Coordinates of C-alpha atoms and ligand atoms in Angstrom, one line a residue:
M1 CA 107.5 48.7 -78.2
T2 CA 104.3 50.5 -78.1
Q3 CA 101.4 49.5 -76.5
D4 CA 99.5 49.4 -80.3
E5 CA 102.8 47.5 -81.6
L6 CA 101.8 44.8 -78.6
K7 CA 98.3 44.7 -79.8
Q8 CA 99.0 44.1 -82.9
Q9 CA 101.9 41.3 -82.1
A10 CA 98.7 39.5 -80.4
A11 CA 96.3 40.0 -83.1
L12 CA 98.9 38.7 -85.9
R13 CA 99.5 35.4 -83.5
A14 CA 96.0 34.6 -83.4
L15 CA 95.8 34.2 -87.2
D16 CA 97.5 30.8 -86.3
Y17 CA 94.3 29.6 -84.6
V18 CA 91.9 30.5 -88.0
V19 CA 90.6 27.2 -89.2
E20 CA 91.2 27.0 -93.2
G21 CA 87.5 27.4 -95.1
A22 CA 85.8 28.0 -91.8
I23 CA 83.9 31.1 -90.7
V24 CA 85.8 33.4 -88.0
G25 CA 84.0 35.0 -85.0
V26 CA 85.3 38.6 -84.9
G27 CA 85.2 40.8 -81.9
T28 CA 85.7 44.7 -81.4
G29 CA 87.9 47.2 -80.6
S30 CA 91.6 48.4 -81.4
T31 CA 93.3 45.2 -81.1
A32 CA 90.4 43.0 -82.9
N33 CA 91.2 45.9 -85.8
F34 CA 94.4 44.5 -85.8
F35 CA 93.2 41.1 -86.1
I36 CA 91.0 41.8 -88.7
D37 CA 93.4 43.9 -90.9
G38 CA 95.6 40.5 -90.7
L39 CA 92.7 38.4 -91.5
A40 CA 92.6 40.4 -94.6
T41 CA 96.1 38.7 -95.8
I42 CA 94.3 35.1 -95.5
K43 CA 90.7 36.4 -96.7
D44 CA 90.9 33.7 -99.8
R45 CA 91.4 30.9 -97.0
I46 CA 88.6 31.5 -94.7
A47 CA 84.6 31.1 -95.7
G48 CA 84.1 34.4 -93.9
A49 CA 83.5 36.2 -90.8
V50 CA 80.7 37.1 -88.1
A51 CA 81.5 40.3 -86.6
S52 CA 80.5 41.7 -83.0
S53 CA 79.5 45.1 -83.7
E54 CA 78.5 47.2 -86.7
V55 CA 82.1 48.7 -86.5
S56 CA 83.6 45.4 -87.1
A57 CA 81.3 44.5 -89.8
R58 CA 82.2 47.8 -91.6
R59 CA 85.8 47.0 -91.3
L60 CA 85.6 43.6 -92.2
A61 CA 83.4 44.4 -95.6
G62 CA 85.9 46.8 -96.1
H63 CA 88.4 44.3 -96.8
G64 CA 86.2 42.4 -98.9
I65 CA 85.6 39.5 -96.2
R66 CA 82.1 37.9 -96.7
L67 CA 80.3 38.7 -93.5
F68 CA 77.8 36.1 -92.2
D69 CA 74.8 36.7 -90.0
L70 CA 75.1 34.6 -86.8
N71 CA 71.4 33.0 -87.1
D72 CA 72.8 31.2 -90.7
V73 CA 75.9 30.0 -89.1
E74 CA 76.1 26.5 -87.2
E75 CA 79.5 25.9 -86.2
L76 CA 82.2 28.9 -85.4
P77 CA 85.4 27.2 -84.4
V78 CA 87.0 30.1 -83.1
Y79 CA 86.1 33.6 -81.9
V80 CA 88.8 36.0 -81.3
D81 CA 88.9 39.1 -79.3
G82 CA 90.4 41.6 -77.1
A83 CA 89.8 42.4 -73.4
D84 CA 89.7 45.2 -71.1
E85 CA 90.9 43.2 -68.3
I86 CA 91.8 39.4 -67.9
D87 CA 92.7 37.2 -64.9
A88 CA 94.5 34.4 -64.3
S89 CA 91.6 31.6 -64.8
L90 CA 91.2 33.7 -68.4
A91 CA 87.7 35.2 -66.5
M92 CA 87.7 38.9 -68.4
I93 CA 86.1 42.3 -68.0
K94 CA 85.0 43.0 -71.7
G95 CA 82.8 46.2 -73.2
G96 CA 85.2 49.1 -73.1
G97 CA 83.8 49.6 -76.9
G98 CA 80.1 49.0 -76.0
A99 CA 79.8 45.8 -77.8
L100 CA 79.6 43.4 -75.1
T101 CA 76.2 41.9 -75.6
R102 CA 76.9 40.8 -79.2
E103 CA 80.6 40.1 -78.2
K104 CA 79.1 37.4 -75.4
I105 CA 76.6 36.1 -78.2
V106 CA 78.9 35.3 -80.8
A107 CA 81.4 34.1 -78.2
A108 CA 79.0 31.6 -77.0
V109 CA 78.7 30.0 -79.9
A110 CA 82.0 29.7 -81.1
T111 CA 84.0 26.4 -80.1
K112 CA 87.2 28.3 -78.9
F113 CA 87.5 32.1 -77.8
V114 CA 91.1 33.2 -78.2
C115 CA 91.8 36.2 -76.3
I116 CA 94.2 39.0 -77.6
C117 CA 95.7 41.6 -75.3
D118 CA 98.8 43.5 -74.7
A119 CA 100.1 42.8 -71.3
S120 CA 98.7 45.4 -69.3
K121 CA 95.2 44.0 -69.6
K122 CA 96.7 41.0 -67.4
V123 CA 95.2 41.7 -63.5
D124 CA 95.2 39.5 -60.4
V125 CA 91.9 40.9 -59.4
L126 CA 89.2 42.0 -62.1
G127 CA 87.6 45.7 -61.4
R128 CA 90.0 48.5 -61.9
F129 CA 88.3 48.7 -65.1
P130 CA 84.7 50.1 -64.5
L131 CA 82.9 47.0 -65.4
P132 CA 80.1 47.8 -68.1
V133 CA 76.7 46.8 -68.1
E134 CA 74.2 47.0 -70.8
V135 CA 70.5 48.2 -69.9
I136 CA 67.2 49.0 -71.3
P137 CA 67.1 52.7 -71.2
M138 CA 63.9 52.9 -69.0
A139 CA 65.5 50.3 -66.6
R140 CA 68.5 52.5 -66.2
A141 CA 67.7 54.1 -62.8
Q142 CA 66.2 51.0 -61.0
V143 CA 69.3 49.1 -62.7
A144 CA 71.9 51.7 -61.2
R145 CA 70.3 51.3 -57.5
E146 CA 70.5 47.7 -57.7
L147 CA 74.0 47.7 -59.2
A148 CA 75.1 50.4 -56.2
S149 CA 73.5 47.5 -53.3
L150 CA 76.2 44.9 -54.9
G151 CA 78.9 47.8 -53.6
G152 CA 79.6 49.6 -57.2
K153 CA 79.2 53.3 -58.2
P154 CA 77.6 53.0 -61.8
V155 CA 78.0 55.8 -63.9
L156 CA 75.9 56.5 -67.5
R157 CA 78.4 56.6 -70.3
E158 CA 77.2 59.9 -71.7
G159 CA 76.1 59.8 -75.2
F160 CA 76.5 56.5 -75.9
V161 CA 74.1 53.9 -77.6
T162 CA 74.7 50.3 -78.3
D163 CA 74.3 48.6 -81.5
N164 CA 71.1 47.4 -79.7
G165 CA 69.9 50.6 -79.3
N166 CA 70.3 50.2 -75.4
L167 CA 72.5 52.2 -72.7
I168 CA 75.6 51.4 -70.6
L169 CA 76.2 51.7 -67.2
D170 CA 79.9 51.4 -66.1
V171 CA 80.5 50.5 -62.7
H172 CA 83.2 52.0 -60.7
G173 CA 85.0 50.9 -57.8
L174 CA 84.3 46.8 -57.8
Q175 CA 87.0 44.1 -56.6
I176 CA 85.6 41.2 -58.2
H177 CA 87.1 38.4 -56.4
D178 CA 84.1 35.8 -57.6
P179 CA 83.3 37.0 -61.2
V180 CA 81.4 33.9 -61.9
K181 CA 79.0 34.6 -59.1
L182 CA 78.8 38.6 -59.8
E183 CA 78.3 38.0 -63.6
V184 CA 75.1 35.7 -62.5
N185 CA 73.9 38.2 -59.9
I186 CA 73.9 41.3 -62.4
D187 CA 72.4 38.9 -65.1
G188 CA 69.5 38.7 -62.7
I189 CA 68.8 42.3 -62.2
V190 CA 65.5 42.9 -64.2
G191 CA 66.4 45.3 -66.9
V192 CA 70.0 44.5 -67.4
V193 CA 70.9 42.6 -71.3
T194 CA 74.3 42.2 -70.2
N195 CA 77.3 42.6 -68.1
G196 CA 80.8 42.6 -69.0
L197 CA 81.9 39.9 -66.9
F198 CA 82.9 37.0 -69.3
A199 CA 83.8 34.4 -66.6
K200 CA 80.9 31.7 -67.0
R201 CA 82.5 31.3 -70.6
G202 CA 85.7 32.8 -70.5
A203 CA 88.4 32.6 -73.0
D204 CA 90.1 29.6 -73.8
V205 CA 93.2 31.0 -75.1
L206 CA 95.2 34.2 -73.8
L207 CA 97.6 35.6 -76.6
L208 CA 99.5 38.2 -74.4
A209 CA 101.8 40.4 -76.1
T210 CA 104.7 41.4 -73.8
A211 CA 108.1 43.2 -74.4
D212 CA 109.6 39.4 -74.3
G213 CA 107.2 38.3 -77.0
V214 CA 103.8 36.9 -77.3
V215 CA 103.0 34.1 -74.3
M216 CA 100.3 31.8 -74.6
L217 CA 98.2 30.7 -71.8
E218 CA 95.0 28.0 -71.8
R219 CA 92.4 27.5 -69.4
T220 CA 92.9 24.9 -67.1
Ligands
LIG1 C1 84.5 45.9 -76.9 C2 85.5 45.3 -76.2 C3 87.2 45.4 -76.0 O1 87.4 44.0 -76.5 C4 88.0 45.9 -75.0 O2 87.1 47.1 -74.8 C5 89.3 46.2 -75.9 O3 89.2 46.7 -76.3 P1 90.9 47.2 -77.1 O4 91.5 46.2 -78.0 O5 90.6 48.6 -77.7 O6 92.2 47.8 -75.9 O7 85.4 44.6 -75.2 O8 83.4 46.3 -76.4

């Protein structure tokens, strides 16, 4: 089975978590795209969706799924999104697609975060995937120095601007044994908008697609 087929399997399983008549929080990336395409098949059973990026909003709209502004939404029972890495505690690195800030905001509103991944994303220790950090452009050099002092090697994502008009530094070479602490520390650097550690608010459910089928793990 290809990686894309595994991503699709996890994404389609997440449809089981969609609440009838409710608004669905929708993530960003190739796995989330499979979820959006699946959501289109049940669009008459949901009120609509909140998107975590402009690109996901366009895909949802292309399927005729009604889009809501997060500010107009009081309850979001479920947020479904992929991850770049996820550990046994369901802490994640996200932001490979650069949508980390909006993803973290939508996830914060949601009651349940359902993470959809192929098996390659499951790791023992987070950090092999470079940690994305969204920064205010004028703070880029200063934030890079601070990230280097934490032991990482920040690299500017060339030619990339986030939906919020900011830059991404991808931090290489980290071995993240305490993701909650590092998430808090990086958020404390002046000029950082968001970092791609989703540990304080990790996933509640992981749907991990393996060659033997989709395995469900819940945060304990
Ligand atoms: C985008 C993300 C994605 O969820 C993450 O990069 C995984 O992407 P994919 O599903 O394409 O492997 O965080 O900002």
